[in-house]
Amino acid sequence: MSTVPTIDLNNGTAIPQLGFGVYQVPPKDTKEATLTALEVGYRHIDTAEMYGNEKGVGEAVRESGLDRGDVFVTSKLNNGFHAHDDALTAFDGTLEALGFDYVDLFLIHWPLPGIEVDFVETWRALEEIYRDGRARAIGVSNFQANHLRRLIQETEVVPAVNQIEVHPYLTNDDVRAVNAEHGVATEAWSPIAQGLVLDDPVVTGIANAHERTPAQVVLRWHVQRGDIVFPKSVTRSRVEENFALFDFELSDSDMGLITALDKDHRTGPDPDTFNWIP
Ligand code: NAD
């Protein structure tokens, strides 16, 4: 089994650089899928209230026989709960669904810059959760450079991570640079663009040269860029494939060719205009 490196977040909390994402895993299948990932060796799970499957993640962690402290679990505050008291109540709901008394990382899922409640107010609620020890670290997701800068200027705790869309068709290097400038770790969501980048001839060419799969090459590219990734799959062979990233290396030239595929292509919503509330 390959060993997954950890990254020290800005408050000293260590996070495994490779995890397992459960977006779009149906709630009824989430326990099984997460148990498979834990069996394969993943020790970091990324869920969210919005995914409706926190319960299955919690059940899998308990049934795995692992200590709670051996699995890093992230969840996220759903849109619609940005007001201070709503955020605290929603967080209680997350802990209840997971069946945990703390999460490792809790994120504001989207900045929602067009709604009435300012994300600075939301962040103050997360700061309280953090100070109470109910989240070992707190962070944000889908924050653009201006959102992140304002949050850092106006509040106390610097986010530990900013989880943003990153893959070869959207390298998102501007936001990654601002994250780095402030000591905020970048988490890359949809790291293989939900499969979109796997047929790219540059990716398949590099994969053939290394006798690896396109998914492994793209995930390895993220790892070498220093980002945290958590690909999603419910197929055991792919869960295993996506975990085998630490026994080969891409050259600088491979890295450059993949980075040059950037075409500013989002697979998900634009955080500047996304204000959807379920
Ligand atoms: P992904 O890039 O991980 O792609 C997942 C899809 O790719 C799977 O459904 C499967 O069809 C395919 N796939 C997976 N492994 C493969 C392999 N080895 N070979 C071929 N195909 C393969 O996309 P994702 O699930 O959107 O993103 C990963 C995680 O990021 C999510 O599960 C979630 O935890 C997180 N995420 C966060 C946000 C956010 O707003 N914060 C948004 C989207 C995703």
PDB file of C-alpha atoms and ligand atoms in Angstrom:
ATOM      1  CA  MET A   1       0.000   0.000   0.000  1.00  0.00           C
ATOM      2  CA  SER A   2       1.390   3.370  -0.920  1.00  0.00           C
ATOM      3  CA  THR A   3       1.835   5.897   1.846  1.00  0.00           C
ATOM      4  CA  VAL A   4      -0.154   9.101   1.614  1.00  0.00           C
ATOM      5  CA  PRO A   5       1.806  12.202   2.696  1.00  0.00           C
ATOM      6  CA  THR A   6       0.205  14.641   5.093  1.00  0.00           C
ATOM      7  CA  ILE A   7       0.183  18.410   4.816  1.00  0.00           C
ATOM      8  CA  ASP A   8       0.372  20.620   7.898  1.00  0.00           C
ATOM      9  CA  LEU A   9      -2.401  23.199   7.821  1.00  0.00           C
ATOM     10  CA  ASN A  10      -1.728  26.709   9.161  1.00  0.00           C
ATOM     11  CA  ASN A  11      -2.878  25.752  12.676  1.00  0.00           C
ATOM     12  CA  GLY A  12      -0.680  22.637  12.817  1.00  0.00           C
ATOM     13  CA  THR A  13      -3.449  20.132  12.015  1.00  0.00           C
ATOM     14  CA  ALA A  14      -2.179  17.436   9.644  1.00  0.00           C
ATOM     15  CA  ILE A  15      -4.387  16.463   6.684  1.00  0.00           C
ATOM     16  CA  PRO A  16      -3.736  13.511   4.346  1.00  0.00           C
ATOM     17  CA  GLN A  17      -3.019  14.984   0.904  1.00  0.00           C
ATOM     18  CA  LEU A  18      -5.199  12.347  -0.767  1.00  0.00           C
ATOM     19  CA  GLY A  19      -8.757  11.677   0.365  1.00  0.00           C
ATOM     20  CA  PHE A  20     -12.061  10.300  -0.866  1.00  0.00           C
ATOM     21  CA  GLY A  21     -14.888  12.606  -2.000  1.00  0.00           C
ATOM     22  CA  VAL A  22     -18.527  11.581  -1.702  1.00  0.00           C
ATOM     23  CA  TYR A  23     -20.304  14.244  -3.786  1.00  0.00           C
ATOM     24  CA  GLN A  24     -23.061  12.516  -5.808  1.00  0.00           C
ATOM     25  CA  VAL A  25     -22.683   9.252  -3.908  1.00  0.00           C
ATOM     26  CA  PRO A  26     -26.325   8.378  -3.134  1.00  0.00           C
ATOM     27  CA  PRO A  27     -27.020   8.413   0.626  1.00  0.00           C
ATOM     28  CA  LYS A  28     -27.984   4.720   0.592  1.00  0.00           C
ATOM     29  CA  ASP A  29     -24.616   3.763  -0.948  1.00  0.00           C
ATOM     30  CA  THR A  30     -22.383   6.091   1.042  1.00  0.00           C
ATOM     31  CA  LYS A  31     -21.602   3.778   3.960  1.00  0.00           C
ATOM     32  CA  GLU A  32     -20.504   0.996   1.593  1.00  0.00           C
ATOM     33  CA  ALA A  33     -18.475   3.304  -0.671  1.00  0.00           C
ATOM     34  CA  THR A  34     -16.738   4.926   2.307  1.00  0.00           C
ATOM     35  CA  LEU A  35     -16.014   1.548   3.878  1.00  0.00           C
ATOM     36  CA  THR A  36     -14.393   0.464   0.610  1.00  0.00           C
ATOM     37  CA  ALA A  37     -12.240   3.594   0.582  1.00  0.00           C
ATOM     38  CA  LEU A  38     -11.188   3.041   4.200  1.00  0.00           C
ATOM     39  CA  GLU A  39     -10.331  -0.604   3.408  1.00  0.00           C
ATOM     40  CA  VAL A  40      -8.217   0.511   0.455  1.00  0.00           C
ATOM     41  CA  GLY A  41      -6.334   2.838   2.819  1.00  0.00           C
ATOM     42  CA  TYR A  42      -7.884   6.307   2.473  1.00  0.00           C
ATOM     43  CA  ARG A  43      -7.915   8.168   5.803  1.00  0.00           C
ATOM     44  CA  HIS A  44      -9.550  11.411   4.676  1.00  0.00           C
ATOM     45  CA  ILE A  45     -13.197  11.761   3.629  1.00  0.00           C
ATOM     46  CA  ASP A  46     -14.757  14.891   2.125  1.00  0.00           C
ATOM     47  CA  THR A  47     -18.525  15.249   2.570  1.00  0.00           C
ATOM     48  CA  ALA A  48     -21.014  18.108   2.958  1.00  0.00           C
ATOM     49  CA  GLU A  49     -24.461  18.730   4.356  1.00  0.00           C
ATOM     50  CA  MET A  50     -25.511  19.549   0.773  1.00  0.00           C
ATOM     51  CA  TYR A  51     -24.627  15.996  -0.361  1.00  0.00           C
ATOM     52  CA  GLY A  52     -27.156  14.498   2.081  1.00  0.00           C
ATOM     53  CA  ASN A  53     -24.793  11.653   2.943  1.00  0.00           C
ATOM     54  CA  GLU A  54     -22.967  12.661   6.139  1.00  0.00           C
ATOM     55  CA  LYS A  55     -24.789   9.878   8.000  1.00  0.00           C
ATOM     56  CA  GLY A  56     -23.272   7.144   5.802  1.00  0.00           C
ATOM     57  CA  VAL A  57     -19.794   8.602   6.256  1.00  0.00           C
ATOM     58  CA  GLY A  58     -20.148   8.527  10.049  1.00  0.00           C
ATOM     59  CA  GLU A  59     -21.478   4.966   9.995  1.00  0.00           C
ATOM     60  CA  ALA A  60     -18.584   3.796   7.831  1.00  0.00           C
ATOM     61  CA  VAL A  61     -15.986   5.369  10.124  1.00  0.00           C
ATOM     62  CA  ARG A  62     -17.555   3.623  13.126  1.00  0.00           C
ATOM     63  CA  GLU A  63     -17.943   0.258  11.348  1.00  0.00           C
ATOM     64  CA  SER A  64     -14.429   0.336   9.912  1.00  0.00           C
ATOM     65  CA  GLY A  65     -12.954  -0.475  13.308  1.00  0.00           C
ATOM     66  CA  LEU A  66     -10.533   2.428  12.923  1.00  0.00           C
ATOM     67  CA  ASP A  67     -10.149   4.956  15.715  1.00  0.00           C
ATOM     68  CA  ARG A  68     -12.065   8.158  15.059  1.00  0.00           C
ATOM     69  CA  GLY A  69      -8.756   9.998  15.378  1.00  0.00           C
ATOM     70  CA  ASP A  70      -7.280   8.026  12.485  1.00  0.00           C
ATOM     71  CA  VAL A  71      -9.728   9.365   9.888  1.00  0.00           C
ATOM     72  CA  PHE A  72      -9.790  13.009   8.812  1.00  0.00           C
ATOM     73  CA  VAL A  73     -13.388  14.041   8.051  1.00  0.00           C
ATOM     74  CA  THR A  74     -14.405  17.304   6.398  1.00  0.00           C
ATOM     75  CA  SER A  75     -17.932  18.658   6.102  1.00  0.00           C
ATOM     76  CA  LYS A  76     -19.364  21.933   4.848  1.00  0.00           C
ATOM     77  CA  LEU A  77     -22.030  24.445   5.815  1.00  0.00           C
ATOM     78  CA  ASN A  78     -24.903  24.329   3.342  1.00  0.00           C
ATOM     79  CA  ASN A  79     -26.109  27.418   1.489  1.00  0.00           C
ATOM     80  CA  GLY A  80     -29.097  28.927   3.247  1.00  0.00           C
ATOM     81  CA  PHE A  81     -27.523  28.738   6.704  1.00  0.00           C
ATOM     82  CA  HIS A  82     -25.149  31.686   6.477  1.00  0.00           C
ATOM     83  CA  ALA A  83     -26.764  33.768   9.236  1.00  0.00           C
ATOM     84  CA  HIS A  84     -24.753  33.399  12.464  1.00  0.00           C
ATOM     85  CA  ASP A  85     -27.283  31.405  14.516  1.00  0.00           C
ATOM     86  CA  ASP A  86     -28.351  29.309  11.524  1.00  0.00           C
ATOM     87  CA  ALA A  87     -24.731  28.335  10.946  1.00  0.00           C
ATOM     88  CA  LEU A  88     -24.371  27.156  14.555  1.00  0.00           C
ATOM     89  CA  THR A  89     -27.602  25.137  14.308  1.00  0.00           C
ATOM     90  CA  ALA A  90     -26.576  23.650  10.957  1.00  0.00           C
ATOM     91  CA  PHE A  91     -23.223  22.636  12.425  1.00  0.00           C
ATOM     92  CA  ASP A  92     -25.027  20.819  15.268  1.00  0.00           C
ATOM     93  CA  GLY A  93     -26.989  18.988  12.550  1.00  0.00           C
ATOM     94  CA  THR A  94     -23.761  17.985  10.803  1.00  0.00           C
ATOM     95  CA  LEU A  95     -22.309  16.533  14.014  1.00  0.00           C
ATOM     96  CA  GLU A  96     -25.564  14.704  14.681  1.00  0.00           C
ATOM     97  CA  ALA A  97     -25.732  13.240  11.160  1.00  0.00           C
ATOM     98  CA  LEU A  98     -22.111  12.110  11.354  1.00  0.00           C
ATOM     99  CA  GLY A  99     -22.561  10.870  14.910  1.00  0.00           C
ATOM    100  CA  PHE A 100     -19.329  12.617  15.919  1.00  0.00           C
ATOM    101  CA  ASP A 101     -18.485  15.100  18.631  1.00  0.00           C
ATOM    102  CA  TYR A 102     -16.082  16.977  16.333  1.00  0.00           C
ATOM    103  CA  VAL A 103     -15.137  17.273  12.682  1.00  0.00           C
ATOM    104  CA  ASP A 104     -11.581  17.648  11.485  1.00  0.00           C
ATOM    105  CA  LEU A 105     -12.400  20.446   9.072  1.00  0.00           C
ATOM    106  CA  PHE A 106     -15.544  22.521   8.562  1.00  0.00           C
ATOM    107  CA  LEU A 107     -15.941  24.794   5.540  1.00  0.00           C
ATOM    108  CA  ILE A 108     -18.275  27.502   4.281  1.00  0.00           C
ATOM    109  CA  HIS A 109     -19.364  25.658   1.116  1.00  0.00           C
ATOM    110  CA  TRP A 110     -19.951  28.739  -1.093  1.00  0.00           C
ATOM    111  CA  PRO A 111     -19.357  32.468  -0.490  1.00  0.00           C
ATOM    112  CA  LEU A 112     -22.769  33.471  -1.970  1.00  0.00           C
ATOM    113  CA  PRO A 113     -21.588  37.058  -2.538  1.00  0.00           C
ATOM    114  CA  GLY A 114     -25.016  38.246  -3.720  1.00  0.00           C
ATOM    115  CA  ILE A 115     -27.094  37.255  -0.691  1.00  0.00           C
ATOM    116  CA  GLU A 116     -27.996  39.528   2.167  1.00  0.00           C
ATOM    117  CA  VAL A 117     -25.888  37.769   4.790  1.00  0.00           C
ATOM    118  CA  ASP A 118     -22.201  38.660   4.503  1.00  0.00           C
ATOM    119  CA  PHE A 119     -19.888  35.631   4.686  1.00  0.00           C
ATOM    120  CA  VAL A 120     -17.907  37.540   7.334  1.00  0.00           C
ATOM    121  CA  GLU A 121     -20.869  36.990   9.683  1.00  0.00           C
ATOM    122  CA  THR A 122     -20.891  33.296   8.746  1.00  0.00           C
ATOM    123  CA  TRP A 123     -17.176  33.027   9.435  1.00  0.00           C
ATOM    124  CA  ARG A 124     -17.648  34.419  12.962  1.00  0.00           C
ATOM    125  CA  ALA A 125     -19.879  31.423  13.687  1.00  0.00           C
ATOM    126  CA  LEU A 126     -17.199  29.058  12.365  1.00  0.00           C
ATOM    127  CA  GLU A 127     -14.625  30.816  14.559  1.00  0.00           C
ATOM    128  CA  GLU A 128     -16.802  30.044  17.610  1.00  0.00           C
ATOM    129  CA  ILE A 129     -17.093  26.389  16.559  1.00  0.00           C
ATOM    130  CA  TYR A 130     -13.306  26.267  16.167  1.00  0.00           C
ATOM    131  CA  ARG A 131     -12.640  27.913  19.541  1.00  0.00           C
ATOM    132  CA  ASP A 132     -15.029  25.414  21.173  1.00  0.00           C
ATOM    133  CA  GLY A 133     -12.879  22.598  19.757  1.00  0.00           C
ATOM    134  CA  ARG A 134     -15.743  21.156  17.738  1.00  0.00           C
ATOM    135  CA  ALA A 135     -13.812  21.578  14.482  1.00  0.00           C
ATOM    136  CA  ARG A 136     -10.051  20.954  14.532  1.00  0.00           C
ATOM    137  CA  ALA A 137      -9.707  23.389  11.642  1.00  0.00           C
ATOM    138  CA  ILE A 138     -12.031  25.694   9.693  1.00  0.00           C
ATOM    139  CA  GLY A 139     -11.868  26.903   6.134  1.00  0.00           C
ATOM    140  CA  VAL A 140     -13.737  28.076   3.089  1.00  0.00           C
ATOM    141  CA  SER A 141     -14.696  26.731  -0.305  1.00  0.00           C
ATOM    142  CA  ASN A 142     -15.152  28.453  -3.642  1.00  0.00           C
ATOM    143  CA  PHE A 143     -13.760  31.730  -2.326  1.00  0.00           C
ATOM    144  CA  GLN A 144     -12.353  33.957  -5.046  1.00  0.00           C
ATOM    145  CA  ALA A 145      -9.247  36.063  -4.342  1.00  0.00           C
ATOM    146  CA  ASN A 146     -11.256  39.140  -3.315  1.00  0.00           C
ATOM    147  CA  HIS A 147     -13.521  37.110  -1.001  1.00  0.00           C
ATOM    148  CA  LEU A 148     -10.543  35.516   0.714  1.00  0.00           C
ATOM    149  CA  ARG A 149      -8.644  38.771   1.123  1.00  0.00           C
ATOM    150  CA  ARG A 150     -11.639  40.512   2.678  1.00  0.00           C
ATOM    151  CA  LEU A 151     -12.324  37.624   5.049  1.00  0.00           C
ATOM    152  CA  ILE A 152      -8.723  37.612   6.253  1.00  0.00           C
ATOM    153  CA  GLN A 153      -8.736  41.389   6.695  1.00  0.00           C
ATOM    154  CA  GLU A 154     -11.949  41.495   8.696  1.00  0.00           C
ATOM    155  CA  THR A 155     -11.734  38.415  10.941  1.00  0.00           C
ATOM    156  CA  GLU A 156      -9.370  36.704  13.397  1.00  0.00           C
ATOM    157  CA  VAL A 157      -8.795  33.137  12.247  1.00  0.00           C
ATOM    158  CA  VAL A 158      -7.140  32.700   8.833  1.00  0.00           C
ATOM    159  CA  PRO A 159      -8.905  29.877   6.945  1.00  0.00           C
ATOM    160  CA  ALA A 160      -6.891  26.662   6.977  1.00  0.00           C
ATOM    161  CA  VAL A 161      -7.985  25.739   3.438  1.00  0.00           C
ATOM    162  CA  ASN A 162      -9.781  27.103   0.400  1.00  0.00           C
ATOM    163  CA  GLN A 163     -11.425  24.258  -1.521  1.00  0.00           C
ATOM    164  CA  ILE A 164     -11.781  25.350  -5.161  1.00  0.00           C
ATOM    165  CA  GLU A 165     -12.329  23.802  -8.584  1.00  0.00           C
ATOM    166  CA  VAL A 166      -8.926  22.837 -10.033  1.00  0.00           C
ATOM    167  CA  HIS A 167      -8.029  20.436 -12.851  1.00  0.00           C
ATOM    168  CA  PRO A 168      -5.966  20.633 -16.044  1.00  0.00           C
ATOM    169  CA  TYR A 169      -8.706  22.565 -17.874  1.00  0.00           C
ATOM    170  CA  LEU A 170      -9.013  25.068 -14.982  1.00  0.00           C
ATOM    171  CA  THR A 171      -5.647  25.394 -13.267  1.00  0.00           C
ATOM    172  CA  ASN A 172      -7.027  28.273 -11.162  1.00  0.00           C
ATOM    173  CA  ASP A 173      -3.477  29.463 -10.493  1.00  0.00           C
ATOM    174  CA  ASP A 174      -4.499  33.007  -9.534  1.00  0.00           C
ATOM    175  CA  VAL A 175      -6.612  31.845  -6.604  1.00  0.00           C
ATOM    176  CA  ARG A 176      -4.028  29.195  -5.695  1.00  0.00           C
ATOM    177  CA  ALA A 177      -1.381  31.930  -5.512  1.00  0.00           C
ATOM    178  CA  VAL A 178      -3.518  34.082  -3.208  1.00  0.00           C
ATOM    179  CA  ASN A 179      -4.180  31.045  -1.013  1.00  0.00           C
ATOM    180  CA  ALA A 180      -0.435  30.380  -0.798  1.00  0.00           C
ATOM    181  CA  GLU A 181       0.341  34.034  -0.075  1.00  0.00           C
ATOM    182  CA  HIS A 182      -1.869  33.822   3.042  1.00  0.00           C
ATOM    183  CA  GLY A 183      -0.819  30.331   4.179  1.00  0.00           C
ATOM    184  CA  VAL A 184      -4.160  28.836   3.112  1.00  0.00           C
ATOM    185  CA  ALA A 185      -3.865  25.295   1.702  1.00  0.00           C
ATOM    186  CA  THR A 186      -5.524  24.670  -1.659  1.00  0.00           C
ATOM    187  CA  GLU A 187      -7.917  21.752  -1.939  1.00  0.00           C
ATOM    188  CA  ALA A 188      -8.698  20.897  -5.575  1.00  0.00           C
ATOM    189  CA  TRP A 189     -12.276  19.780  -6.147  1.00  0.00           C
ATOM    190  CA  SER A 190     -13.323  17.753  -9.219  1.00  0.00           C
ATOM    191  CA  PRO A 191      -9.600  16.969  -9.667  1.00  0.00           C
ATOM    192  CA  ILE A 192     -10.229  14.944 -12.842  1.00  0.00           C
ATOM    193  CA  ALA A 193     -13.040  17.283 -13.953  1.00  0.00           C
ATOM    194  CA  GLN A 194     -15.499  14.411 -13.405  1.00  0.00           C
ATOM    195  CA  GLY A 195     -13.664  12.445 -16.096  1.00  0.00           C
ATOM    196  CA  LEU A 196     -13.605  15.191 -18.734  1.00  0.00           C
ATOM    197  CA  VAL A 197      -9.797  15.469 -18.900  1.00  0.00           C
ATOM    198  CA  LEU A 198      -9.096  11.739 -19.102  1.00  0.00           C
ATOM    199  CA  ASP A 199      -9.360  11.476 -22.898  1.00  0.00           C
ATOM    200  CA  ASP A 200      -7.111  14.435 -23.560  1.00  0.00           C
ATOM    201  CA  PRO A 201      -4.287  13.249 -25.871  1.00  0.00           C
ATOM    202  CA  VAL A 202      -1.638  15.024 -23.783  1.00  0.00           C
ATOM    203  CA  VAL A 203      -2.863  13.193 -20.673  1.00  0.00           C
ATOM    204  CA  THR A 204      -3.184   9.812 -22.394  1.00  0.00           C
ATOM    205  CA  GLY A 205       0.254  10.243 -23.987  1.00  0.00           C
ATOM    206  CA  ILE A 206       1.918  10.892 -20.613  1.00  0.00           C
ATOM    207  CA  ALA A 207      -0.069   8.025 -19.067  1.00  0.00           C
ATOM    208  CA  ASN A 208       1.152   5.605 -21.733  1.00  0.00           C
ATOM    209  CA  ALA A 209       4.742   6.725 -21.263  1.00  0.00           C
ATOM    210  CA  HIS A 210       4.542   6.026 -17.506  1.00  0.00           C
ATOM    211  CA  GLU A 211       2.390   2.891 -17.886  1.00  0.00           C
ATOM    212  CA  ARG A 212      -0.193   4.543 -15.649  1.00  0.00           C
ATOM    213  CA  THR A 213      -3.826   5.461 -16.194  1.00  0.00           C
ATOM    214  CA  PRO A 214      -4.924   8.968 -17.219  1.00  0.00           C
ATOM    215  CA  ALA A 215      -6.641   9.427 -13.827  1.00  0.00           C
ATOM    216  CA  GLN A 216      -3.420   8.537 -11.990  1.00  0.00           C
ATOM    217  CA  VAL A 217      -1.423  10.987 -14.087  1.00  0.00           C
ATOM    218  CA  VAL A 218      -3.846  13.868 -13.469  1.00  0.00           C
ATOM    219  CA  LEU A 219      -4.092  13.126  -9.742  1.00  0.00           C
ATOM    220  CA  ARG A 220      -0.298  12.879  -9.541  1.00  0.00           C
ATOM    221  CA  TRP A 221      -0.053  16.290 -11.269  1.00  0.00           C
ATOM    222  CA  HIS A 222      -2.187  17.758  -8.450  1.00  0.00           C
ATOM    223  CA  VAL A 223      -0.093  16.059  -5.773  1.00  0.00           C
ATOM    224  CA  GLN A 224       3.142  17.413  -7.255  1.00  0.00           C
ATOM    225  CA  ARG A 225       1.604  20.906  -7.370  1.00  0.00           C
ATOM    226  CA  GLY A 226       1.087  20.527  -3.615  1.00  0.00           C
ATOM    227  CA  ASP A 227      -2.715  20.563  -3.625  1.00  0.00           C
ATOM    228  CA  ILE A 228      -4.982  18.324  -1.560  1.00  0.00           C
ATOM    229  CA  VAL A 229      -7.290  16.060  -3.638  1.00  0.00           C
ATOM    230  CA  PHE A 230     -10.204  13.689  -2.969  1.00  0.00           C
ATOM    231  CA  PRO A 231     -11.395  12.006  -6.164  1.00  0.00           C
ATOM    232  CA  LYS A 232     -14.790  10.323  -6.083  1.00  0.00           C
ATOM    233  CA  SER A 233     -15.648   6.861  -7.368  1.00  0.00           C
ATOM    234  CA  VAL A 234     -17.972   4.105  -6.217  1.00  0.00           C
ATOM    235  CA  THR A 235     -16.121   1.485  -8.283  1.00  0.00           C
ATOM    236  CA  ARG A 236     -13.628  -0.415  -6.155  1.00  0.00           C
ATOM    237  CA  SER A 237     -11.043  -0.821  -8.931  1.00  0.00           C
ATOM    238  CA  ARG A 238     -11.050   2.948  -9.521  1.00  0.00           C
ATOM    239  CA  VAL A 239     -10.928   3.684  -5.793  1.00  0.00           C
ATOM    240  CA  GLU A 240      -7.772   1.543  -5.727  1.00  0.00           C
ATOM    241  CA  GLU A 241      -6.383   3.085  -8.914  1.00  0.00           C
ATOM    242  CA  ASN A 242      -6.866   6.610  -7.578  1.00  0.00           C
ATOM    243  CA  PHE A 243      -4.991   5.669  -4.397  1.00  0.00           C
ATOM    244  CA  ALA A 244      -1.850   4.416  -6.188  1.00  0.00           C
ATOM    245  CA  LEU A 245      -0.147   7.752  -6.771  1.00  0.00           C
ATOM    246  CA  PHE A 246       2.949   7.647  -4.633  1.00  0.00           C
ATOM    247  CA  ASP A 247       5.238   5.222  -6.452  1.00  0.00           C
ATOM    248  CA  PHE A 248       5.870   7.216  -9.623  1.00  0.00           C
ATOM    249  CA  GLU A 249       6.795  10.776 -10.531  1.00  0.00           C
ATOM    250  CA  LEU A 250       6.020  13.147 -13.394  1.00  0.00           C
ATOM    251  CA  SER A 251       8.912  15.066 -14.937  1.00  0.00           C
ATOM    252  CA  ASP A 252       8.975  18.870 -15.070  1.00  0.00           C
ATOM    253  CA  SER A 253       8.166  18.571 -18.755  1.00  0.00           C
ATOM    254  CA  ASP A 254       5.112  16.329 -18.064  1.00  0.00           C
ATOM    255  CA  MET A 255       3.977  18.805 -15.416  1.00  0.00           C
ATOM    256  CA  GLY A 256       4.347  21.748 -17.803  1.00  0.00           C
ATOM    257  CA  LEU A 257       2.451  20.019 -20.610  1.00  0.00           C
ATOM    258  CA  ILE A 258      -0.504  19.235 -18.329  1.00  0.00           C
ATOM    259  CA  THR A 259      -0.568  22.743 -16.835  1.00  0.00           C
ATOM    260  CA  ALA A 260      -0.589  24.175 -20.375  1.00  0.00           C
ATOM    261  CA  LEU A 261      -3.953  22.452 -21.021  1.00  0.00           C
ATOM    262  CA  ASP A 262      -5.638  25.210 -18.982  1.00  0.00           C
ATOM    263  CA  LYS A 263      -8.524  26.782 -20.848  1.00  0.00           C
ATOM    264  CA  ASP A 264     -10.381  28.393 -17.967  1.00  0.00           C
ATOM    265  CA  HIS A 265     -13.130  25.810 -18.285  1.00  0.00           C
ATOM    266  CA  ARG A 266     -15.397  25.427 -15.264  1.00  0.00           C
ATOM    267  CA  THR A 267     -17.407  22.250 -14.793  1.00  0.00           C
ATOM    268  CA  GLY A 268     -19.221  23.790 -11.824  1.00  0.00           C
ATOM    269  CA  PRO A 269     -20.812  27.161 -11.035  1.00  0.00           C
ATOM    270  CA  ASP A 270     -18.920  30.461 -11.063  1.00  0.00           C
ATOM    271  CA  PRO A 271     -18.485  31.479  -7.404  1.00  0.00           C
ATOM    272  CA  ASP A 272     -18.821  35.170  -8.309  1.00  0.00           C
ATOM    273  CA  THR A 273     -22.388  34.725  -9.520  1.00  0.00           C
ATOM    274  CA  PHE A 274     -23.585  31.571  -7.748  1.00  0.00           C
ATOM    275  CA  ASN A 275     -26.080  32.548  -5.049  1.00  0.00           C
ATOM    276  CA  TRP A 276     -28.270  29.432  -5.082  1.00  0.00           C
ATOM    277  CA  ILE A 277     -30.027  28.467  -1.882  1.00  0.00           C
ATOM    278  CA  PRO A 278     -31.710  25.038  -1.748  1.00  0.00           C
TER     279      PRO A 278
HETATM  280  P1  NAD B   1     -13.971  13.983  -9.766  1.00  0.00           P
HETATM  281  O1  NAD B   1     -13.123  14.889 -10.585  1.00  0.00           O
HETATM  282  O2  NAD B   1     -13.401  13.333  -8.578  1.00  0.00           O
HETATM  283  O3  NAD B   1     -14.587  12.898 -10.765  1.00  0.00           O
HETATM  284  C1  NAD B   1     -15.452  11.891 -10.301  1.00  0.00           C
HETATM  285  C2  NAD B   1     -15.985  11.065 -11.485  1.00  0.00           C
HETATM  286  O4  NAD B   1     -14.914  10.655 -12.327  1.00  0.00           O
HETATM  287  C3  NAD B   1     -16.637   9.780 -10.973  1.00  0.00           C
HETATM  288  O5  NAD B   1     -18.020   9.954 -10.845  1.00  0.00           O
HETATM  289  C4  NAD B   1     -16.281   8.777 -12.033  1.00  0.00           C
HETATM  290  O6  NAD B   1     -17.299   8.786 -13.006  1.00  0.00           O
HETATM  291  C5  NAD B   1     -15.029   9.297 -12.657  1.00  0.00           C
HETATM  292  N1  NAD B   1     -13.814   8.586 -12.183  1.00  0.00           N
HETATM  293  C6  NAD B   1     -13.304   8.541 -10.912  1.00  0.00           C
HETATM  294  N2  NAD B   1     -12.159   7.844 -10.898  1.00  0.00           N
HETATM  295  C7  NAD B   1     -11.947   7.438 -12.158  1.00  0.00           C
HETATM  296  C8  NAD B   1     -10.924   6.667 -12.769  1.00  0.00           C
HETATM  297  N3  NAD B   1      -9.891   6.211 -12.066  1.00  0.00           N
HETATM  298  N4  NAD B   1     -11.013   6.445 -14.104  1.00  0.00           N
HETATM  299  C9  NAD B   1     -12.044   6.913 -14.833  1.00  0.00           C
HETATM  300  N5  NAD B   1     -13.041   7.651 -14.312  1.00  0.00           N
HETATM  301  C10 NAD B   1     -12.987   7.910 -12.980  1.00  0.00           C
HETATM  302  O7  NAD B   1     -15.275  14.823  -9.424  1.00  0.00           O
HETATM  303  P2  NAD B   1     -16.111  15.223  -8.142  1.00  0.00           P
HETATM  304  O8  NAD B   1     -16.723  14.078  -7.467  1.00  0.00           O
HETATM  305  O9  NAD B   1     -17.009  16.323  -8.613  1.00  0.00           O
HETATM  306  O10 NAD B   1     -15.026  15.887  -7.169  1.00  0.00           O
HETATM  307  C11 NAD B   1     -14.360  15.165  -6.149  1.00  0.00           C
HETATM  308  C12 NAD B   1     -14.803  15.625  -4.787  1.00  0.00           C
HETATM  309  O11 NAD B   1     -14.593  17.040  -4.660  1.00  0.00           O
HETATM  310  C13 NAD B   1     -16.305  15.472  -4.539  1.00  0.00           C
HETATM  311  O12 NAD B   1     -16.675  14.126  -4.292  1.00  0.00           O
HETATM  312  C14 NAD B   1     -16.488  16.402  -3.386  1.00  0.00           C
HETATM  313  O13 NAD B   1     -16.020  15.805  -2.191  1.00  0.00           O
HETATM  314  C15 NAD B   1     -15.587  17.562  -3.783  1.00  0.00           C
HETATM  315  N6  NAD B   1     -16.343  18.648  -4.472  1.00  0.00           N
HETATM  316  C16 NAD B   1     -16.489  19.832  -3.818  1.00  0.00           C
HETATM  317  C17 NAD B   1     -17.174  20.874  -4.412  1.00  0.00           C
HETATM  318  C18 NAD B   1     -17.306  22.173  -3.686  1.00  0.00           C
HETATM  319  O14 NAD B   1     -18.081  23.034  -4.118  1.00  0.00           O
HETATM  320  N7  NAD B   1     -16.603  22.382  -2.602  1.00  0.00           N
HETATM  321  C19 NAD B   1     -17.736  20.730  -5.687  1.00  0.00           C
HETATM  322  C20 NAD B   1     -17.569  19.495  -6.337  1.00  0.00           C
HETATM  323  C21 NAD B   1     -16.857  18.480  -5.730  1.00  0.00           C
END
